[in-house]
mmCIF file of C-alpha atoms in Angstrom:
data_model
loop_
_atom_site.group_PDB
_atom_site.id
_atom_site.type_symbol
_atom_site.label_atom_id
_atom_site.label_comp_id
_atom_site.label_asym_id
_atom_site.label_seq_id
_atom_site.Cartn_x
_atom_site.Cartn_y
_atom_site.Cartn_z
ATOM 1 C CA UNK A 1 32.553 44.376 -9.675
ATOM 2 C CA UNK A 2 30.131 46.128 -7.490
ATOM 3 C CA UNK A 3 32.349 44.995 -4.181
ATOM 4 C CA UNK A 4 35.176 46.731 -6.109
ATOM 5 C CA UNK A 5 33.318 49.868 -6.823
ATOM 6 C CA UNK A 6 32.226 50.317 -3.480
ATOM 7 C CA UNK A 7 35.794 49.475 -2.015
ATOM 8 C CA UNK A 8 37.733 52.087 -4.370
ATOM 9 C CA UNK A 9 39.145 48.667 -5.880
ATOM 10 C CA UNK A 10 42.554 49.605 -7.429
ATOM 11 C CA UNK A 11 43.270 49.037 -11.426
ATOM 12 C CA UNK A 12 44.974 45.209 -10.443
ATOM 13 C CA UNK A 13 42.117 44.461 -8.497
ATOM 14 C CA UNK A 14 39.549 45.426 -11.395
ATOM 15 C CA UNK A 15 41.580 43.191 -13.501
ATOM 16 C CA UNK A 16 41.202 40.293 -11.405
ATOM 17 C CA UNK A 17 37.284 40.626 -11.015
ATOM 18 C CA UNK A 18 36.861 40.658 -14.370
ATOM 19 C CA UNK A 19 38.661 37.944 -15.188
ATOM 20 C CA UNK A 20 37.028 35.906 -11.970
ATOM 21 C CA UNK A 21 35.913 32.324 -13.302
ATOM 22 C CA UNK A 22 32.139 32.416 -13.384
ATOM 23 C CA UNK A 23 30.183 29.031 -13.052
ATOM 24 C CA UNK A 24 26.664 28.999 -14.894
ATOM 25 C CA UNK A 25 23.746 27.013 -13.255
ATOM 26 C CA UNK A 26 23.545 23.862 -15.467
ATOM 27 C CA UNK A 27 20.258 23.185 -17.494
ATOM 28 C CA UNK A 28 17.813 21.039 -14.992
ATOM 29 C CA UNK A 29 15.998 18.639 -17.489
ATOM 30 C CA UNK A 30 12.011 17.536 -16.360
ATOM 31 C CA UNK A 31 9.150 15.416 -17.478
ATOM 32 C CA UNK A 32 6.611 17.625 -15.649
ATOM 33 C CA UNK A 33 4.672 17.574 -19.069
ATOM 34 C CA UNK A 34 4.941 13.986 -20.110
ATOM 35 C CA UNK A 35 8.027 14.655 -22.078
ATOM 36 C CA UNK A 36 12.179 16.281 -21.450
ATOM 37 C CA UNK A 37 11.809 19.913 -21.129
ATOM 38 C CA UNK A 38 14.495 22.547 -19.745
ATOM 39 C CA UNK A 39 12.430 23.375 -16.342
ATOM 40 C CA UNK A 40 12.985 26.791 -17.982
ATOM 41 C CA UNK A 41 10.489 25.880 -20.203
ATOM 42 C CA UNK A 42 7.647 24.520 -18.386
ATOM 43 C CA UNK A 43 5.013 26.679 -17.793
ATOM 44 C CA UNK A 44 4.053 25.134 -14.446
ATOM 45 C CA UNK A 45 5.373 25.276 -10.772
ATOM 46 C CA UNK A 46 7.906 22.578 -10.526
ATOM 47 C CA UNK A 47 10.573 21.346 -7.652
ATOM 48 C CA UNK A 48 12.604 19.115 -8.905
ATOM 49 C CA UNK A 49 15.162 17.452 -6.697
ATOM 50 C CA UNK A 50 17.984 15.627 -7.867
ATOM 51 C CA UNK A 51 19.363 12.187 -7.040
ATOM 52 C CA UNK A 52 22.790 14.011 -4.941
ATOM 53 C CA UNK A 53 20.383 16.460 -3.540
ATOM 54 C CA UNK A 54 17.774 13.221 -2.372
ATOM 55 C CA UNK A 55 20.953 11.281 -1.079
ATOM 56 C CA UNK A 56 22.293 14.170 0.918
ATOM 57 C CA UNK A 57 18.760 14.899 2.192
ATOM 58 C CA UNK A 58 18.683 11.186 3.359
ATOM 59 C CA UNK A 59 15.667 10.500 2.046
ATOM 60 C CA UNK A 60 14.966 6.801 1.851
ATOM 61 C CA UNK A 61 10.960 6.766 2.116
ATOM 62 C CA UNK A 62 8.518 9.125 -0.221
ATOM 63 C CA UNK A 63 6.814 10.951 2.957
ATOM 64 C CA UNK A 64 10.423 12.195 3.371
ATOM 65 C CA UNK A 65 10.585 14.656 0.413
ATOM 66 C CA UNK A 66 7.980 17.213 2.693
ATOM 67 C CA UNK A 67 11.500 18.026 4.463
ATOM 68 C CA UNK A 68 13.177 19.270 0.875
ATOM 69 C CA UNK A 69 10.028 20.689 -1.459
ATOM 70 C CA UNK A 70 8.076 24.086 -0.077
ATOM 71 C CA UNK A 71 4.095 23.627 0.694
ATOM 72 C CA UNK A 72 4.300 20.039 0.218
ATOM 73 C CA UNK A 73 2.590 18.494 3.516
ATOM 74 C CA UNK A 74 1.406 14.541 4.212
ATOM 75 C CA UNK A 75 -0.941 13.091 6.552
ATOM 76 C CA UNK A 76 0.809 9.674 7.948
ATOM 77 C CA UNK A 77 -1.874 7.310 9.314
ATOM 78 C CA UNK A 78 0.737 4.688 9.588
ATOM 79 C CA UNK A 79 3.773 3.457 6.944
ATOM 80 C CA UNK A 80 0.986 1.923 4.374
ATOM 81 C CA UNK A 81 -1.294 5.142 4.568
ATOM 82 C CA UNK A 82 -0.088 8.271 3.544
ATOM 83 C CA UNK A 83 -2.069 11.256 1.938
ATOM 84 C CA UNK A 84 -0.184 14.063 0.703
ATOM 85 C CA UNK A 85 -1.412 17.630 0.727
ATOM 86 C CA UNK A 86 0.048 20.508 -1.761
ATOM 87 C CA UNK A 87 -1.990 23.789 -1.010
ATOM 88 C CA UNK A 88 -3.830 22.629 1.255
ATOM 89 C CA UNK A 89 -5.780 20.288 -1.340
ATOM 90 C CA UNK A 90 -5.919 17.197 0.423
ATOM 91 C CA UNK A 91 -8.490 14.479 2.272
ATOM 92 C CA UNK A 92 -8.872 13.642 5.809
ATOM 93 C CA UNK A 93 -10.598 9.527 4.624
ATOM 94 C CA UNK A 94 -7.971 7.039 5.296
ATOM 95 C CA UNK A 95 -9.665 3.661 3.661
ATOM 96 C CA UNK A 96 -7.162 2.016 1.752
ATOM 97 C CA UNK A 97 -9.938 2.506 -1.647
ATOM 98 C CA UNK A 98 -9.207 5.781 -1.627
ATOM 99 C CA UNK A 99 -7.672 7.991 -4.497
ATOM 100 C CA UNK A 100 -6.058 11.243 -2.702
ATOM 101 C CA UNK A 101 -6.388 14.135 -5.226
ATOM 102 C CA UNK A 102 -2.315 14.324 -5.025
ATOM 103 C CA UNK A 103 -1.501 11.805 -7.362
ATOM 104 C CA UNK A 104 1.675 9.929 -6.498
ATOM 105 C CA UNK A 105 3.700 7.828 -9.925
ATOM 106 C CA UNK A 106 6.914 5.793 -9.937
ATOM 107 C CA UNK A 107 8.400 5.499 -13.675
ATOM 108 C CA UNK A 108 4.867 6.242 -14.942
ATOM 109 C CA UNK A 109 3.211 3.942 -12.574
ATOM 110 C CA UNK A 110 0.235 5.322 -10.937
ATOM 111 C CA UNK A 111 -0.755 5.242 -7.087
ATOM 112 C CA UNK A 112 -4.283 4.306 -7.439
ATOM 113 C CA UNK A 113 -4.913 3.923 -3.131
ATOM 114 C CA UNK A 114 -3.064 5.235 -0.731
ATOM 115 C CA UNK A 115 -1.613 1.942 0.726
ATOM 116 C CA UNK A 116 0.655 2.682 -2.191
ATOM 117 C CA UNK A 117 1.665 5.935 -1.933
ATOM 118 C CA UNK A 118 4.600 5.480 0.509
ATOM 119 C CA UNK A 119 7.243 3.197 -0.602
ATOM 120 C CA UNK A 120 10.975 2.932 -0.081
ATOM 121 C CA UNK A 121 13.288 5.292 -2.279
ATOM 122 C CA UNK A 122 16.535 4.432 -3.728
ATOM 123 C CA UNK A 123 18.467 4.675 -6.783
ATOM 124 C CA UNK A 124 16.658 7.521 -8.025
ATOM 125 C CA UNK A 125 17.730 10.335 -10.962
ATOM 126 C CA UNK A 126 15.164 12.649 -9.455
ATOM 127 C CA UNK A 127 11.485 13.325 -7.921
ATOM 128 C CA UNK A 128 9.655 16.074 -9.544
ATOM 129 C CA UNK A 129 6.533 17.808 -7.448
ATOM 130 C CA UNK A 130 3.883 19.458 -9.185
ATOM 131 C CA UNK A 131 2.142 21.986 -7.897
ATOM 132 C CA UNK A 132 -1.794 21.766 -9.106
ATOM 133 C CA UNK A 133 -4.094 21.600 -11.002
ATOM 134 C CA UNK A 134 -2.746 18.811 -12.898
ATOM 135 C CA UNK A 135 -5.463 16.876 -14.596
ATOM 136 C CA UNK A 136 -4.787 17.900 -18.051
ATOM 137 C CA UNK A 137 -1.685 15.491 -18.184
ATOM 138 C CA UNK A 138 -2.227 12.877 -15.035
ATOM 139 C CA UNK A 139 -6.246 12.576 -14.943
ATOM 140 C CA UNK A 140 -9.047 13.714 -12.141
ATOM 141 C CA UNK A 141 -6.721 12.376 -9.169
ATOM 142 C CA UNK A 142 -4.363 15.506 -9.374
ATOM 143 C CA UNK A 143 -6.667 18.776 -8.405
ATOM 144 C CA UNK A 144 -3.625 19.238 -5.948
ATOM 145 C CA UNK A 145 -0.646 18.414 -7.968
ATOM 146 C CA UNK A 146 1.421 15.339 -9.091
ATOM 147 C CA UNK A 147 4.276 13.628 -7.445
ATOM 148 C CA UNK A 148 7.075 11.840 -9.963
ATOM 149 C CA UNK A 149 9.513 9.191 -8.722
ATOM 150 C CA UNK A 150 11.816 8.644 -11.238
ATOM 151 C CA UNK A 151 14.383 6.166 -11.428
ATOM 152 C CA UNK A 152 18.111 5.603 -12.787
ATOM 153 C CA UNK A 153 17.939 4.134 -16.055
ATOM 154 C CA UNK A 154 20.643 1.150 -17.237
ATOM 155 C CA UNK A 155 23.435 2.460 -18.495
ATOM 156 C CA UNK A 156 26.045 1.339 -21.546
ATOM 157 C CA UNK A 157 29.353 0.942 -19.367
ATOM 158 C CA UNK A 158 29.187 -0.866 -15.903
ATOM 159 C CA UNK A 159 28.630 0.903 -12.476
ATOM 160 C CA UNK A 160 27.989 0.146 -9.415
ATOM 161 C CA UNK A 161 28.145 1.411 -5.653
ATOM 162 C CA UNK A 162 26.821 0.837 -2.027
ATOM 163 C CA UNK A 163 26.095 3.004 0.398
ATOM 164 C CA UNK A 164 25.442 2.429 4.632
ATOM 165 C CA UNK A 165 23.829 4.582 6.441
ATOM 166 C CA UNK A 166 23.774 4.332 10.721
ATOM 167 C CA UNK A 167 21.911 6.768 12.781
ATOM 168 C CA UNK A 168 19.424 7.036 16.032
ATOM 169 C CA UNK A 169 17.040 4.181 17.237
ATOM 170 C CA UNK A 170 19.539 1.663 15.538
ATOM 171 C CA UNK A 171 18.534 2.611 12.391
ATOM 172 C CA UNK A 172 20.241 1.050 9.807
ATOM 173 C CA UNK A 173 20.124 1.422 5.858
ATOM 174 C CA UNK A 174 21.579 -0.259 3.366
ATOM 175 C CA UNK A 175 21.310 0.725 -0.419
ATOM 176 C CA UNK A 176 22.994 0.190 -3.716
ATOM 177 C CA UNK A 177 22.690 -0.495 -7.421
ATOM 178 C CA UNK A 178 24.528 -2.696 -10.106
ATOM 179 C CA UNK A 179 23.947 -1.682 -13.863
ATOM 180 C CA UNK A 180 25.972 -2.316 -17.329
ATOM 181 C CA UNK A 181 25.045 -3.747 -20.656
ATOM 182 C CA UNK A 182 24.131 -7.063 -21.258
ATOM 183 C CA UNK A 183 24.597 -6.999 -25.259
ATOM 184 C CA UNK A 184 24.716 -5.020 -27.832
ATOM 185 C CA UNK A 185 21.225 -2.854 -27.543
ATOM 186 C CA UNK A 186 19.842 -4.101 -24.269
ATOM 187 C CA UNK A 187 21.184 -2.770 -20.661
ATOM 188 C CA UNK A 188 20.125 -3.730 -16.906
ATOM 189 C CA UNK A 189 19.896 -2.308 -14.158
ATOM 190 C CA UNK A 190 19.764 -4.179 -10.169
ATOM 191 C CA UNK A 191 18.638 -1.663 -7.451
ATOM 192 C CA UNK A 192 17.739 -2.705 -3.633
ATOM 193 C CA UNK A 193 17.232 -0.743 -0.406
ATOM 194 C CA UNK A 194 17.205 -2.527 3.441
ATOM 195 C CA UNK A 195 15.693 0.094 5.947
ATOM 196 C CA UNK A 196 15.261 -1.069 9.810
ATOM 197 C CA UNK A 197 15.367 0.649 12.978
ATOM 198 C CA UNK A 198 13.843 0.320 16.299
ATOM 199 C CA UNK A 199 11.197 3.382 16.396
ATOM 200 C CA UNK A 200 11.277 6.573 18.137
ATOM 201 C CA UNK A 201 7.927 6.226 20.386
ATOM 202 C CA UNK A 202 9.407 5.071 23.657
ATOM 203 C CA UNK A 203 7.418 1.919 25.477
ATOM 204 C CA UNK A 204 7.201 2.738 28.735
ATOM 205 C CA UNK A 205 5.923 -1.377 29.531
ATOM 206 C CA UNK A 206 8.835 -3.599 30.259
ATOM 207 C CA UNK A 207 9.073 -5.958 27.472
ATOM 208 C CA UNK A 208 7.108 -4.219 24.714
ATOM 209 C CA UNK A 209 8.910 -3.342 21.823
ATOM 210 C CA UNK A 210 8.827 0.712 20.935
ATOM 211 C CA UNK A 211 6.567 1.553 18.419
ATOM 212 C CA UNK A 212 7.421 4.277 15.261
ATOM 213 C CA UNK A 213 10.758 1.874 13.170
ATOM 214 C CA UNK A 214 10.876 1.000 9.914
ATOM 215 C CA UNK A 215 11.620 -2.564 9.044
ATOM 216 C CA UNK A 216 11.442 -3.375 5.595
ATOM 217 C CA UNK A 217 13.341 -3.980 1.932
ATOM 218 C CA UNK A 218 12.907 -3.473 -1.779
ATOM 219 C CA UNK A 219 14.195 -4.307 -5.092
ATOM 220 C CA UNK A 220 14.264 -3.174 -8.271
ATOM 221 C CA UNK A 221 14.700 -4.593 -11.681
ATOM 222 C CA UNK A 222 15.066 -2.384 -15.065
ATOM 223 C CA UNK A 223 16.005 -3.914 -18.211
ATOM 224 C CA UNK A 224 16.494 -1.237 -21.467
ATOM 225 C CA UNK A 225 16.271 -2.575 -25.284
ATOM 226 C CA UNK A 226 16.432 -0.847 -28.504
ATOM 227 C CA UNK A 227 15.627 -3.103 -31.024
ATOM 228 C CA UNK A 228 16.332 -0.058 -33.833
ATOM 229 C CA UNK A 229 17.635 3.244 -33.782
ATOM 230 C CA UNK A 230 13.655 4.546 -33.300
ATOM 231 C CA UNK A 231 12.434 2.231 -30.641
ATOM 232 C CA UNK A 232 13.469 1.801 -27.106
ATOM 233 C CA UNK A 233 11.710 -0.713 -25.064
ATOM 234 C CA UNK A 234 11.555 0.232 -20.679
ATOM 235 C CA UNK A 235 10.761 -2.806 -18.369
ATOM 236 C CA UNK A 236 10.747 -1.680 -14.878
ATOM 237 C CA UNK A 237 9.940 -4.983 -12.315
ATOM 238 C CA UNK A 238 9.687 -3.857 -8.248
ATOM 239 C CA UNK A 239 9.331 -5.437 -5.118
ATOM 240 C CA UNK A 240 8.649 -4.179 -1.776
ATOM 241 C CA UNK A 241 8.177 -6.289 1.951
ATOM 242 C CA UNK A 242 7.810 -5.110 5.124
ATOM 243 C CA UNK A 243 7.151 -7.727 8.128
ATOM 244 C CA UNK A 244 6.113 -6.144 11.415
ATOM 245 C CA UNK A 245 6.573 -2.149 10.419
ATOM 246 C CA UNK A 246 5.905 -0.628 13.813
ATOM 247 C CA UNK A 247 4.543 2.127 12.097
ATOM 248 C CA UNK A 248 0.750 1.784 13.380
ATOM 249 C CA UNK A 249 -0.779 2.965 16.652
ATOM 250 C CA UNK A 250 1.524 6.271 17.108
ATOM 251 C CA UNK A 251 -0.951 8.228 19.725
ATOM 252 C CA UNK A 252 -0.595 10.196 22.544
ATOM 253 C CA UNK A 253 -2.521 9.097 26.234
ATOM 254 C CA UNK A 254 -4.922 12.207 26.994
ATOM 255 C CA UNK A 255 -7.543 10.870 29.157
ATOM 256 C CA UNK A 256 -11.286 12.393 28.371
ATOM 257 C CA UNK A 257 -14.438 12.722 29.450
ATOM 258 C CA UNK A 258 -18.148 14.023 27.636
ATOM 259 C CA UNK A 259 -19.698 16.963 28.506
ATOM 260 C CA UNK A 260 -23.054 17.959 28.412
ATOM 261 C CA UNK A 261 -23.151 17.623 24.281
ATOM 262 C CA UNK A 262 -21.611 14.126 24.519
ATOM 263 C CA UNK A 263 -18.384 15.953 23.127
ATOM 264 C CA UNK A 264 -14.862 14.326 24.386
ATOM 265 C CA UNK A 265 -13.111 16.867 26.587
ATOM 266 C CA UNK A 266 -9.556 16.378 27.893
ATOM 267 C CA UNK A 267 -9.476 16.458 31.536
ATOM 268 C CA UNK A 268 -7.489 17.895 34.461
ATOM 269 C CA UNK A 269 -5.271 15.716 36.522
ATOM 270 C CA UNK A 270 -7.976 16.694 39.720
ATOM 271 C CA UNK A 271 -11.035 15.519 37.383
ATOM 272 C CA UNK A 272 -12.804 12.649 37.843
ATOM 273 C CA UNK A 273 -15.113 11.975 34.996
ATOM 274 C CA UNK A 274 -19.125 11.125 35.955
ATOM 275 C CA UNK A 275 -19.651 9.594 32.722
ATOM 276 C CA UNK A 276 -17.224 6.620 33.091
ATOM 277 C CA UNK A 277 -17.131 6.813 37.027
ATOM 278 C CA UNK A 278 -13.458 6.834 37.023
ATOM 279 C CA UNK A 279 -11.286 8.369 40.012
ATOM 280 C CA UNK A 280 -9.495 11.482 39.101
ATOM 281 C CA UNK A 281 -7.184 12.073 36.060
ATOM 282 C CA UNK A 282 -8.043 8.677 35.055
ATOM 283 C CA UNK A 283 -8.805 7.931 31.354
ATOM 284 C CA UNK A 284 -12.039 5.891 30.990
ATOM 285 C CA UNK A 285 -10.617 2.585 31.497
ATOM 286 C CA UNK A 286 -9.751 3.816 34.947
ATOM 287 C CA UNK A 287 -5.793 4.184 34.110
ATOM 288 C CA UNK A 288 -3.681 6.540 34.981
ATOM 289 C CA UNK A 289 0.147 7.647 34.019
ATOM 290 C CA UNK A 290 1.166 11.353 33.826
ATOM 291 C CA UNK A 291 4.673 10.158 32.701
ATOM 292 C CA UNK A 292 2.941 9.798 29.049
ATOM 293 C CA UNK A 293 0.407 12.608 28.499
ATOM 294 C CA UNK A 294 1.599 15.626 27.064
ATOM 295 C CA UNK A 295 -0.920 17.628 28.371
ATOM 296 C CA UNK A 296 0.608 16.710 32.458
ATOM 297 C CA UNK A 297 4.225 17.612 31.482
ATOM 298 C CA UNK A 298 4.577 13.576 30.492
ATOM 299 C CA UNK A 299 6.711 13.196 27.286
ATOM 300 C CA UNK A 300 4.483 12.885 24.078
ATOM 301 C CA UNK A 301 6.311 10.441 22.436
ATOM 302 C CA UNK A 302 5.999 7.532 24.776
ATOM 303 C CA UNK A 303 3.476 4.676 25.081
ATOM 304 C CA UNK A 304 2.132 2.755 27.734
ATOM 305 C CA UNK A 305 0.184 0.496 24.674
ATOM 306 C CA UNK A 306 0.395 -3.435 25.010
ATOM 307 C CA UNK A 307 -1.634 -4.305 22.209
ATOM 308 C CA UNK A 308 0.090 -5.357 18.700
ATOM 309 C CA UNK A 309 0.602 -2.275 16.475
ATOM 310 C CA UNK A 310 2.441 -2.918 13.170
ATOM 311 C CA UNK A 311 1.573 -3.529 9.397
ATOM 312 C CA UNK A 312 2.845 -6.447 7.081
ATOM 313 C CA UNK A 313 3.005 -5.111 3.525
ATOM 314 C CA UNK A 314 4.045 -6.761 0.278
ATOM 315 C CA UNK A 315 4.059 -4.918 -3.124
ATOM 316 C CA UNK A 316 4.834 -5.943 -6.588
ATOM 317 C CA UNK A 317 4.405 -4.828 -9.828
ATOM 318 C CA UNK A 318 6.081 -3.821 -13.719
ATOM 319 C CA UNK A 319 6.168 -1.115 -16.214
ATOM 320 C CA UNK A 320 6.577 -1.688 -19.746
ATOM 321 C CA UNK A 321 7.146 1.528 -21.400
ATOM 322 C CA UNK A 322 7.529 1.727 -25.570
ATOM 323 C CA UNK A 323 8.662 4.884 -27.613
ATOM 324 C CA UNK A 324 8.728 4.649 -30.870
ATOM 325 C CA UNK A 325 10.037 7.049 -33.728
ATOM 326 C CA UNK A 326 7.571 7.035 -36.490
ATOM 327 C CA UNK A 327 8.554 9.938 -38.131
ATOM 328 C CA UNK A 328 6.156 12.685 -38.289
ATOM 329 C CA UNK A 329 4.407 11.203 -34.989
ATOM 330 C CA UNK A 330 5.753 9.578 -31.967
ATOM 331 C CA UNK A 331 4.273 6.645 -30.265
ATOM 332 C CA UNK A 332 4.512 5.910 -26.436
ATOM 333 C CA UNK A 333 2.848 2.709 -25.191
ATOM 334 C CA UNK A 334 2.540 2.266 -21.345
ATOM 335 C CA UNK A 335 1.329 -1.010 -19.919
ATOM 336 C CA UNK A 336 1.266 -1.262 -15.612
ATOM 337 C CA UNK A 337 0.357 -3.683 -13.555
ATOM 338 C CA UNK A 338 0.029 -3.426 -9.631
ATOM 339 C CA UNK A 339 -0.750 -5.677 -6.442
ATOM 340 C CA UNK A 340 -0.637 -5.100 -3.009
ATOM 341 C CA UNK A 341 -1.515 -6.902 0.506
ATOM 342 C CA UNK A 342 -1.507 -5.555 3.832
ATOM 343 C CA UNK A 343 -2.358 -6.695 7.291
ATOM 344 C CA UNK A 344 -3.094 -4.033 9.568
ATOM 345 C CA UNK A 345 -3.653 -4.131 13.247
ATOM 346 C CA UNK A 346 -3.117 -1.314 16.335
ATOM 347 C CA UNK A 347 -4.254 -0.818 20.099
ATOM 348 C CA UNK A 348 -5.032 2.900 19.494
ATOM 349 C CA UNK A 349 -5.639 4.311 23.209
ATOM 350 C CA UNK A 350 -1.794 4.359 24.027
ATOM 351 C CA UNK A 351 -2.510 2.219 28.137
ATOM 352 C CA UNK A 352 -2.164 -1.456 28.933
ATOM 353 C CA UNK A 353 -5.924 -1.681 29.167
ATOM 354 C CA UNK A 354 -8.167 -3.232 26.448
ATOM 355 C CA UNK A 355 -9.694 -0.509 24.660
ATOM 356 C CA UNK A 356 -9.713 0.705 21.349
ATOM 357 C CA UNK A 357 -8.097 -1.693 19.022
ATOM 358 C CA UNK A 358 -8.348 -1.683 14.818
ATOM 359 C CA UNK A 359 -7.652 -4.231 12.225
#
């Protein structure tokens, strides 16, 4: 109507924009506050993002939602250790004991280290990000916020699909889910994910694999059960296993030297450091390639690292959720249990020589 008005719209074109077929925004259901709430409703700062808006996002890994929710940041030490940062509330300690203050759940599962904060995603009905405080509802590990994973839940009539995804670096992705009922109250649900791909830090050694791919695969089991018309029963089983994730030892070659406060100062290409007796340009091990450091013009995301780099994971765990209508009250029972094994090992000074190397 106000492109008519300030067109001089005649009486047949007034007409037609007011009887133009408006389309409301639908109602966007949460569990920001432990229970289903029109976001309208919540009092807090939410994003939610949907399971179409995830799948056309291509997100397949939980560090990938930074691309799709605003002021959400992560700190990637490699594929098993991940801290994300809303606000700026964050932590710079990457020992696997850690609790980040961002606390990360899938289906009411909780995150407790941050080897388990990055995980596969697939088959999800949405991923709701918090923005914090949020300790009231999800305890003193969420003075930055809360991040939800939430997955599909069985449904009464069958479904099922499949999806392949092919892109850069090889990558290849396969996901899909099978769900129906299997009697009269109780309904399953089969979910798995395959994600490989050869890694986008380019080896610059003949024979030496490129470092950055993902290369693992996870499944999901949920089985739903309503014994009456009060109770429903939630058993959520998952499994994750990656074998050789090149995900570890991503640096940059910048050769160094210390100065007079025994501080590490990137050198010239005509420098040759005192302190390690090196010729010039050369990093401490006396190597030299200006093909790889970023600072000479050399491209910043290839290696000249021979050592192993790459982290064997394995993660398994279950939910059993329990609501229960009890009339004036309403009970919810949650009962989690978590394990997880890594092997982690890197050459971290991005050259051929022996230097640093962590496990």
């Amino acid at each position: 109507l106000a492109l008519c008005a300030a067109l001089a719209c005649g009486p047949s074109q007034w007409a037609a924009a007011d009887q133009a077929e408006v389309t409301p925004f639908g109602e966007v259901v949460v569990t920001a506050q432990k229970r289903e709430q029109n976001i309208q409703d919540v009092g807090i700062a939410v994003t939610p993002l949907g399971g179409e808006a995830l799948q056309d996002l291509n997100i397949t890994t939980a560090t990938d939602i930074v691309r799709a929710v605003p002021s959400l940041k992560m700190n990637a030490y490699s594929s098993a250790q991940v801290v994300f940062n809303i606000r700026g509330v964050s932590q710079n300690d990457y020992g696997d004991q850690q609790e980040p203050p961002v606390a990360v759940y899938q289906d009411d599962s909780y995150a407790s280290s941050i080897n388990l904060a990055s995980f596969p995603v697939f088959d999800l009905a949405r991923v709701e990000t918090l923005r914090g405080p949020q300790g009231t509802l999800f305890g003193r590990n969420a003075t930055g916020g809360a991040i939800q994973f939430i997955s599909r839940k069985p449904t009464r009539e069958f479904e099922g699909y499949t999806d392949l995804t092919v892109g850069s670096y090889n990558q290849i992705i396969v996901d899909g889910a099978i769900s129906g009922p299997l009697g009269d109250n109780v309904q399953g649900r089969l979910a798995f994910i395959s994600n490989q791909d050869d890694g986008w830090m380019d080896s610059v050694i003949a024979g030496v694999p490129d470092r950055g791919g993902n290369d693992h695969y996870a499944l999901r089991g949920r089985l739903a059960f309503q014994p009456n018309d009060g109770t429903e029963v939630d058993l959520i089983a998952r499994y994750m296993k990656a074998d050789g994730e090149t995900q570890a030892g991503l640096y940059s070659h910048e050769p160094a030297c210390p100065n007079a406060q025994f501080q590490g100062e990137f050198t010239p290409p005509t420098f040759a450091c005192p302190f390690w007796g090196t010729g010039p340009g050369e990093s401490g091990t006396g190597y030299r390639n200006d093909s790889i450091i970023p600072s000479r013009g050399g491209d910043p995301f290839a290696t000249a690292e021979t050592e192993p780099s790459y982290v064997d994971r394995e993660i398994y765990g279950a939910t059993l959720r329990v609501n229960a209508d009890l009339g004036a009250v309403g009970l919810v029972s949650i009962t989690d249990y978590q394990n997880s094994e890594k092997f982690y090992i890197e050459g971290g000074d991005s050259s051929p020589d022996e230097g640093v190397f962590f496990f």
